Amino acid sequence: MKAWLFLLPLGLASALAAPVELKINLRVGDQPLQFAQTYQTPQGQPYQIELLKFYISEVALVRPDGREVRAEGLVLAEFKREAPTQGVSVMKMDVPAGQYRGIRFNVGVPRELNHLDAGTQQMPLGVNSGMYWAWNPGYIFYRLEGVALLPEGKQKWVIHMGTDAFRIPVRLQDLQTRRVQINIPPTGGSITLNLDVAKAFQPGPGGAFVDWRKQSLRQLHGLSPETSLLMSVVYFNMQTAFSLAN
Amino acid sequence: MQGWRVGWMGLLLLGVGLLAVYLWPRPKPLTTQPSPPTVVHPASPLAPFAQRAVPVPEDNPQTPAKVELGRRLFFDPRLSKDGKVACASCHKPEFAFSDGGKPVSTGIFGRQGSRNAPSLTNVAFRRHLFWEGRSPRLELQAVGPLTAHDEMGMEPEELAQRLGAIPEYAKAFQEVFGEPPTLKTTTYAIAAFERTLLSYNSPFDRYQAGDDKAMSEAALRGMELFFSEKGDCFHCHVGPEFTDDEPRNTALYTVYKDIGLARATGRDEDVGKFKTPTLRNVALTAPYMHDGSIQTLREAVQHYNQGGQPNLNADALIRPLGLTEAEVDDLVAFLRSLTDESFGTNPAFLPP
């Protein structure tokens, strides 16, 4: 009897903590992304994607009663040519088994980590991450790069989104309806997200879009008058670029 | 009533004096180390400013081997994507480590930058780096040019791989850092080399050290103007390094094509703000301003003499100064007396 009582907490703990893997499918619209393939923006600009890296932090699963189960940790998701784009595992966490009504997280580095001395930070932070922003200390949160196929030839473009104002909140929970159901059995499971990379190119107010014919817009990374509106457009689009895959 | 006013003025002056004494830069014992061994050119006299200890961050102590590795890296174009651009391509020793007359520099694949490469004279003492002044130290600053698409354009993995494949570097990094090359250790070694780029052998320094004949009459008159309210240069170009390291709008334009600090902050009041540059070796670092738009020292002085263009963000000190042509010449003579001719020929600062 006593031995049974002694083992109870251990048994409960193992039942509570189920391993969950967060996976990502990269999409262009509803199709799987392929790196060397040429796509078109809604404005008819042909392009290819070459690199995507972004931070995921402040992850939490949302219970049916609205309470959140937080998963510690910060990860750097990385996608590049000759590497898989579908079902890529980006994070592992332990959560209590049970029913959830969604997941929420931020694309970015939490404010309290974003401005520490990058020389002393370890991966996935620090300068070796390739995400440190030297002229504007802090990290690039979302780094998308590719080429535009312009009449004059291939031109490289980048979208580097960062600074505390552009930490992207992703909220994939629904407590009102039963539309979102995530069941985590005691043995664990995975949550797969679709990320529509092309969402960044949707036009904003007044039809504003990232026009790669203009050289100044091929480097979207600061807050100059010319680029700040477009940064906001991309930021707004990115909030709805993630969806639950299953 | 008059005496009362004089009394208050006296108190005010005393206050300003005390504040100046309090704010004057002095060595910080906690963050400094004894000066590295190869820092002063043998020809340099013991100028008063040269005796200040170089601030060295705790996580990157200076060692001769690290400085030597940093020097090799600084002059090595293999650190760039196309193998043609080294740090020294745009920071040339003979121009006090600026880009020798070019308004903006050329990076990999002939890509043009948008800003004037600053001098590295006594860069160890800069508290803020880049034209916005947003980078806190040399180690982190170096990440910028190494990775920027229009400068050296390297990814961390690519740099680590390329340097790791060069046996001399693989060995040197192992000896200095106890690990293979990475972007981080590359920037740490380069920063250690940059901290040795000290220059205190100008006529002005020799004059400070007691040589009455070191500066010309014109330069001495210029010095008086420089440090007077009339010339009013010294409020921003302050201290032994002739800079306050703060971003300011100098009314160069009414509408700035490059918005400066606002590019990072997004704030209207930061449009057109760029960091005050040092004036040491300024005669070697033409052209001037963040965009290299002013060709000569005389034109730069005339810009301030005329008070610049109308701009809402202009620094409060920017105004027409009313200097005569002769006074402008004297100021230019003083600025030329800040040139250390031995800086660019010091073998410790040249390619290994």
Tab-separated table of N, CA, C and O in Angstrom, chain A residues 95-179:
chain	number	residue	atom	x	y	z
A	95	VAL	N	3.836	18.914	-22.407
A	95	VAL	CA	2.605	19.527	-21.893
A	95	VAL	C	1.726	18.424	-21.303
A	95	VAL	O	1.866	17.250	-21.669
A	96	PRO	N	0.824	18.767	-20.409
A	96	PRO	CA	-0.097	17.755	-19.889
A	96	PRO	C	-0.966	17.216	-21.019
A	96	PRO	O	-1.405	17.973	-21.883
A	97	ALA	N	-1.166	15.900	-20.997
A	97	ALA	CA	-2.045	15.304	-22.003
A	97	ALA	C	-3.451	15.862	-21.830
A	97	ALA	O	-3.844	16.272	-20.735
A	98	GLY	N	-4.208	15.899	-22.925
A	98	GLY	CA	-5.573	16.380	-22.807
A	98	GLY	C	-6.036	17.101	-24.052
A	98	GLY	O	-5.384	17.069	-25.097
A	99	GLN	N	-7.186	17.758	-23.903
A	99	GLN	CA	-7.784	18.493	-25.016
A	99	GLN	C	-7.370	19.952	-24.976
A	99	GLN	O	-7.368	20.578	-23.921
A	100	TYR	N	-7.052	20.493	-26.131
A	100	TYR	CA	-6.720	21.917	-26.230
A	100	TYR	C	-7.539	22.536	-27.341
A	100	TYR	O	-7.980	21.869	-28.275
A	101	ARG	N	-7.698	23.854	-27.217
A	101	ARG	CA	-8.464	24.585	-28.223
A	101	ARG	C	-7.580	25.492	-29.065
A	101	ARG	O	-8.045	26.463	-29.641
A	102	GLY	N	-6.289	25.196	-29.058
A	102	GLY	CA	-5.430	25.987	-29.940
A	102	GLY	C	-4.054	26.223	-29.364
A	102	GLY	O	-3.704	25.724	-28.287
A	103	ILE	N	-3.292	26.951	-30.127
A	103	ILE	CA	-1.915	27.278	-29.746
A	103	ILE	C	-1.682	28.743	-30.059
A	103	ILE	O	-2.276	29.293	-30.998
A	104	ARG	N	-0.853	29.362	-29.241
A	104	ARG	CA	-0.461	30.736	-29.574
A	104	ARG	C	1.040	30.860	-29.338
A	104	ARG	O	1.635	30.146	-28.527
A	105	PHE	N	1.677	31.743	-30.086
A	105	PHE	CA	3.116	31.990	-29.926
A	105	PHE	C	3.450	33.316	-30.588
A	105	PHE	O	2.583	33.936	-31.227
A	106	ASN	N	4.663	33.752	-30.382
A	106	ASN	CA	5.131	34.958	-31.060
A	106	ASN	C	6.245	34.581	-32.024
A	106	ASN	O	7.056	33.709	-31.729
A	107	VAL	N	6.265	35.220	-33.166
A	107	VAL	CA	7.422	35.133	-34.039
A	107	VAL	C	8.326	36.290	-33.637
A	107	VAL	O	7.993	37.460	-33.842
A	108	GLY	N	9.445	35.949	-32.997
A	108	GLY	CA	10.338	36.987	-32.517
A	108	GLY	C	11.027	36.565	-31.243
A	108	GLY	O	10.808	35.464	-30.740
A	109	VAL	N	11.858	37.451	-30.750
A	109	VAL	CA	12.614	37.234	-29.526
A	109	VAL	C	11.964	38.086	-28.440
A	109	VAL	O	11.676	39.263	-28.687
A	110	PRO	N	11.680	37.512	-27.261
A	110	PRO	CA	11.060	38.320	-26.204
A	110	PRO	C	11.895	39.566	-25.893
A	110	PRO	O	13.118	39.535	-25.983
A	111	ARG	N	11.206	40.620	-25.545
A	111	ARG	CA	11.865	41.895	-25.296
A	111	ARG	C	13.025	41.765	-24.305
A	111	ARG	O	14.088	42.359	-24.488
A	112	GLU	N	12.831	40.941	-23.264
A	112	GLU	CA	13.872	40.873	-22.224
A	112	GLU	C	15.138	40.169	-22.714
A	112	GLU	O	16.190	40.276	-22.089
A	113	LEU	N	15.046	39.444	-23.827
A	113	LEU	CA	16.247	38.810	-24.392
A	113	LEU	C	16.784	39.580	-25.599
A	113	LEU	O	17.930	39.416	-26.002
A	114	ASN	N	15.938	40.433	-26.162
A	114	ASN	CA	16.249	41.042	-27.461
A	114	ASN	C	17.363	42.073	-27.388
A	114	ASN	O	18.001	42.362	-28.384
A	115	HIS	N	17.599	42.630	-26.190
A	115	HIS	CA	18.562	43.723	-26.127
A	115	HIS	C	19.736	43.429	-25.205
A	115	HIS	O	20.452	44.336	-24.800
A	116	LEU	N	19.929	42.163	-24.864
A	116	LEU	CA	21.107	41.804	-24.087
A	116	LEU	C	22.320	41.824	-25.004
A	116	LEU	O	22.200	41.824	-26.222
A	117	ASP	N	23.519	41.828	-24.425
A	117	ASP	CA	24.752	41.856	-25.208
A	117	ASP	C	24.868	40.572	-26.038
A	117	ASP	O	25.049	39.484	-25.494
A	118	ALA	N	24.762	40.725	-27.353
A	118	ALA	CA	24.752	39.549	-28.228
A	118	ALA	C	26.083	38.797	-28.196
A	118	ALA	O	26.134	37.616	-28.529
A	119	GLY	N	27.140	39.482	-27.772
A	119	GLY	CA	28.438	38.820	-27.690
A	119	GLY	C	28.464	37.731	-26.629
A	119	GLY	O	29.248	36.790	-26.702
A	120	THR	N	27.594	37.862	-25.637
A	120	THR	CA	27.608	36.911	-24.525
A	120	THR	C	26.446	35.916	-24.601
A	120	THR	O	26.326	35.053	-23.741
A	121	GLN	N	25.595	36.032	-25.627
A	121	GLN	CA	24.443	35.121	-25.729
A	121	GLN	C	24.804	33.868	-26.534
A	121	GLN	O	25.662	33.904	-27.402
A	122	GLN	N	24.121	32.789	-26.189
A	122	GLN	CA	24.386	31.503	-26.844
A	122	GLN	C	23.330	31.239	-27.922
A	122	GLN	O	22.247	31.797	-27.894
A	123	MET	N	23.638	30.306	-28.824
A	123	MET	CA	22.667	29.892	-29.843
A	123	MET	C	21.397	29.396	-29.148
A	123	MET	O	21.499	28.778	-28.091
A	124	PRO	N	20.211	29.653	-29.695
A	124	PRO	CA	19.979	30.234	-31.028
A	124	PRO	C	20.114	31.753	-31.093
A	124	PRO	O	19.869	32.317	-32.154
A	125	LEU	N	20.468	32.399	-29.971
A	125	LEU	CA	20.738	33.833	-30.033
A	125	LEU	C	22.232	34.033	-30.295
A	125	LEU	O	22.944	33.081	-30.613
A	126	GLY	N	22.722	35.248	-30.149
A	126	GLY	CA	24.141	35.520	-30.390
A	126	GLY	C	24.417	35.811	-31.853
A	126	GLY	O	23.560	35.603	-32.717
A	127	VAL	N	25.641	36.271	-32.130
A	127	VAL	CA	25.929	36.731	-33.495
A	127	VAL	C	26.047	35.573	-34.483
A	127	VAL	O	25.832	35.751	-35.674
A	128	ASN	N	26.374	34.370	-33.993
A	128	ASN	CA	26.505	33.243	-34.911
A	128	ASN	C	25.154	32.750	-35.451
A	128	ASN	O	25.108	31.901	-36.327
A	129	SER	N	24.061	33.288	-34.929
A	129	SER	CA	22.733	32.891	-35.398
A	129	SER	C	22.451	33.422	-36.798
A	129	SER	O	21.561	32.923	-37.480
A	130	GLY	N	23.193	34.445	-37.210
A	130	GLY	CA	22.893	35.084	-38.493
A	130	GLY	C	21.661	35.971	-38.413
A	130	GLY	O	21.176	36.447	-39.434
A	131	MET	N	21.165	36.183	-37.209
A	131	MET	CA	19.947	36.981	-37.040
A	131	MET	C	20.214	38.269	-36.258
A	131	MET	O	19.299	39.046	-36.000
A	132	TYR	N	21.475	38.482	-35.859
A	132	TYR	CA	21.788	39.681	-35.076
A	132	TYR	C	21.851	40.889	-35.997
A	132	TYR	O	22.454	40.848	-37.064
A	133	TRP	N	21.256	41.959	-35.530
A	133	TRP	CA	21.148	43.178	-36.322
A	133	TRP	C	22.153	44.178	-35.795
A	133	TRP	O	21.900	44.846	-34.789
A	134	ALA	N	23.289	44.292	-36.471
A	134	ALA	CA	24.388	45.070	-35.895
A	134	ALA	C	24.072	46.555	-35.780
A	134	ALA	O	24.412	47.186	-34.792
A	135	TRP	N	23.418	47.122	-36.787
A	135	TRP	CA	23.220	48.582	-36.759
A	135	TRP	C	22.015	48.982	-35.927
A	135	TRP	O	21.833	50.155	-35.612
A	136	ASN	N	21.209	48.009	-35.566
A	136	ASN	CA	19.986	48.328	-34.836
A	136	ASN	C	19.796	47.268	-33.768
A	136	ASN	O	18.927	46.424	-33.872
A	137	PRO	N	20.657	47.260	-32.729
A	137	PRO	CA	20.799	46.080	-31.875
A	137	PRO	C	19.487	45.467	-31.408
A	137	PRO	O	18.558	46.153	-31.066
A	138	GLY	N	19.540	44.146	-31.386
A	138	GLY	CA	18.357	43.336	-31.286
A	138	GLY	C	18.476	42.325	-32.419
A	138	GLY	O	19.484	42.298	-33.128
A	139	TYR	N	17.455	41.509	-32.572
A	139	TYR	CA	17.512	40.449	-33.565
A	139	TYR	C	16.503	40.663	-34.679
A	139	TYR	O	15.455	41.280	-34.462
A	140	ILE	N	16.847	40.141	-35.844
A	140	ILE	CA	15.852	40.012	-36.894
A	140	ILE	C	14.925	38.900	-36.411
A	140	ILE	O	15.388	37.829	-36.015
A	141	PHE	N	13.633	39.142	-36.413
A	141	PHE	CA	12.692	38.131	-35.939
A	141	PHE	C	12.304	37.179	-37.066
A	141	PHE	O	12.166	35.982	-36.870
A	142	TYR	N	12.083	37.779	-38.232
A	142	TYR	CA	11.592	37.014	-39.382
A	142	TYR	C	12.431	37.426	-40.577
A	142	TYR	O	12.452	38.600	-40.959
A	143	ARG	N	13.166	36.477	-41.125
A	143	ARG	CA	14.109	36.788	-42.194
A	143	ARG	C	13.764	35.975	-43.437
A	143	ARG	O	13.958	34.763	-43.466
A	144	LEU	N	13.214	36.632	-44.427
A	144	LEU	CA	12.808	35.975	-45.671
A	144	LEU	C	13.628	36.572	-46.807
A	144	LEU	O	13.707	37.799	-46.933
A	145	GLU	N	14.268	35.711	-47.608
A	145	GLU	CA	15.093	36.217	-48.702
A	145	GLU	C	14.821	35.417	-49.968
A	145	GLU	O	14.483	34.238	-49.920
A	146	GLY	N	14.972	36.078	-51.086
A	146	GLY	CA	14.754	35.406	-52.360
A	146	GLY	C	15.264	36.240	-53.512
A	146	GLY	O	15.998	37.205	-53.314
A	147	VAL	N	14.876	35.847	-54.716
A	147	VAL	CA	15.239	36.642	-55.889
A	147	VAL	C	13.963	36.987	-56.651
A	147	VAL	O	12.996	36.218	-56.662
A	148	ALA	N	13.988	38.161	-57.258
A	148	ALA	CA	12.908	38.583	-58.148
A	148	ALA	C	13.410	38.419	-59.574
A	148	ALA	O	14.556	38.760	-59.867
A	149	LEU	N	12.557	37.856	-60.441
A	149	LEU	CA	12.969	37.671	-61.833
A	149	LEU	C	12.480	38.877	-62.627
A	149	LEU	O	11.358	38.894	-63.136
A	150	LEU	N	13.323	39.872	-62.681
A	150	LEU	CA	12.960	41.130	-63.339
A	150	LEU	C	13.462	41.115	-64.775
A	150	LEU	O	14.322	40.300	-65.128
A	151	PRO	N	12.914	41.997	-65.623
A	151	PRO	CA	13.368	42.035	-67.021
A	151	PRO	C	14.892	42.186	-67.118
A	151	PRO	O	15.513	41.613	-68.021
A	152	GLU	N	15.515	42.914	-66.179
A	152	GLU	CA	16.972	43.107	-66.258
A	152	GLU	C	17.747	41.927	-65.664
A	152	GLU	O	18.973	41.924	-65.665
A	153	GLY	N	17.033	40.924	-65.155
A	153	GLY	CA	17.708	39.754	-64.600
A	153	GLY	C	17.280	39.488	-63.179
A	153	GLY	O	16.388	40.153	-62.634
A	154	LYS	N	17.937	38.493	-62.555
A	154	LYS	CA	17.616	38.121	-61.180
A	154	LYS	C	18.114	39.201	-60.223
A	154	LYS	O	19.268	39.620	-60.306
A	155	GLN	N	17.260	39.642	-59.332
A	155	GLN	CA	17.676	40.601	-58.322
A	155	GLN	C	17.315	40.052	-56.949
A	155	GLN	O	16.182	39.643	-56.723
A	156	LYS	N	18.282	40.071	-56.054
A	156	LYS	CA	18.046	39.571	-54.701
A	156	LYS	C	17.188	40.557	-53.922
A	156	LYS	O	17.331	41.765	-54.070
A	157	TRP	N	16.258	40.021	-53.123
A	157	TRP	CA	15.495	40.888	-52.217
A	157	TRP	C	15.484	40.255	-50.831
A	157	TRP	O	15.659	39.034	-50.691
A	158	VAL	N	15.348	41.063	-49.819
A	158	VAL	CA	15.254	40.543	-48.454
A	158	VAL	C	14.133	41.258	-47.708
A	158	VAL	O	13.843	42.423	-47.971
A	159	ILE	N	13.504	40.510	-46.814
A	159	ILE	CA	12.594	41.124	-45.845
A	159	ILE	C	13.136	40.742	-44.466
A	159	ILE	O	13.160	39.568	-44.111
A	160	HIS	N	13.653	41.723	-43.761
A	160	HIS	CA	14.179	41.500	-42.415
A	160	HIS	C	13.279	42.233	-41.435
A	160	HIS	O	13.327	43.447	-41.336
A	161	MET	N	12.458	41.471	-40.729
A	161	MET	CA	11.533	42.107	-39.796
A	161	MET	C	12.028	41.933	-38.370
A	161	MET	O	12.308	40.819	-37.947
A	162	GLY	N	12.140	43.034	-37.674
A	162	GLY	CA	12.602	42.981	-36.299
A	162	GLY	C	12.193	44.239	-35.566
A	162	GLY	O	11.334	44.980	-36.053
A	163	THR	N	12.826	44.499	-34.453
A	163	THR	CA	12.512	45.538	-33.462
A	163	THR	C	11.242	45.154	-32.709
A	163	THR	O	10.368	44.480	-33.250
A	164	ASP	N	11.187	45.628	-31.467
A	164	ASP	CA	10.108	45.193	-30.577
A	164	ASP	C	8.715	45.490	-31.126
A	164	ASP	O	7.755	44.795	-30.796
A	165	ALA	N	8.634	46.512	-31.981
A	165	ALA	CA	7.320	46.868	-32.515
A	165	ALA	C	6.817	45.830	-33.515
A	165	ALA	O	5.631	45.793	-33.823
A	166	PHE	N	7.724	45.011	-34.042
A	166	PHE	CA	7.330	44.072	-35.098
A	166	PHE	C	7.436	42.608	-34.653
A	166	PHE	O	7.720	41.726	-35.450
A	167	ARG	N	7.229	42.367	-33.368
A	167	ARG	CA	7.133	40.986	-32.893
A	167	ARG	C	5.749	40.491	-33.290
A	167	ARG	O	4.742	41.105	-32.939
A	168	ILE	N	5.717	39.391	-34.047
A	168	ILE	CA	4.449	39.004	-34.687
A	168	ILE	C	3.654	38.061	-33.782
A	168	ILE	O	4.105	36.948	-33.496
A	169	PRO	N	2.483	38.474	-33.318
A	169	PRO	CA	1.669	37.574	-32.499
A	169	PRO	C	0.888	36.615	-33.395
A	169	PRO	O	0.238	37.033	-34.350
A	170	VAL	N	0.984	35.321	-33.102
A	170	VAL	CA	0.214	34.329	-33.853
A	170	VAL	C	-0.754	33.677	-32.872
A	170	VAL	O	-0.339	33.134	-31.846
A	171	ARG	N	-2.027	33.765	-33.155
A	171	ARG	CA	-3.055	33.275	-32.231
A	171	ARG	C	-3.947	32.287	-32.969
A	171	ARG	O	-4.769	32.685	-33.791
A	172	LEU	N	-3.729	31.006	-32.696
A	172	LEU	CA	-4.482	29.983	-33.420
A	172	LEU	C	-5.390	29.231	-32.457
A	172	LEU	O	-5.444	28.018	-32.456
A	173	GLN	N	-6.081	29.952	-31.598
A	173	GLN	CA	-7.026	29.295	-30.692
A	173	GLN	C	-8.439	29.767	-30.994
A	173	GLN	O	-8.624	30.846	-31.541
A	174	ASP	N	-9.397	28.942	-30.651
A	174	ASP	CA	-10.794	29.325	-30.826
A	174	ASP	C	-11.587	28.715	-29.678
A	174	ASP	O	-11.801	27.499	-29.640
A	175	LEU	N	-11.993	29.556	-28.753
A	175	LEU	CA	-12.749	29.065	-27.597
A	175	LEU	C	-14.250	29.150	-27.843
A	175	LEU	O	-15.046	28.583	-27.099
A	176	GLN	N	-14.638	29.864	-28.867
A	176	GLN	CA	-16.070	30.132	-29.085
A	176	GLN	C	-16.762	28.966	-29.789
A	176	GLN	O	-17.900	28.650	-29.475
A	177	THR	N	-16.089	28.393	-30.749
A	177	THR	CA	-16.685	27.276	-31.478
A	177	THR	C	-15.858	26.032	-31.176
A	177	THR	O	-14.890	26.093	-30.425
A	178	ARG	N	-16.218	24.922	-31.806
A	178	ARG	CA	-15.433	23.707	-31.587
A	178	ARG	C	-14.519	23.432	-32.784
A	178	ARG	O	-14.049	22.335	-32.979
A	179	ARG	N	-14.284	24.525	-33.556
A	179	ARG	CA	-13.547	24.383	-34.794
A	179	ARG	C	-12.131	23.849	-34.558
A	179	ARG	O	-11.640	23.032	-35.310
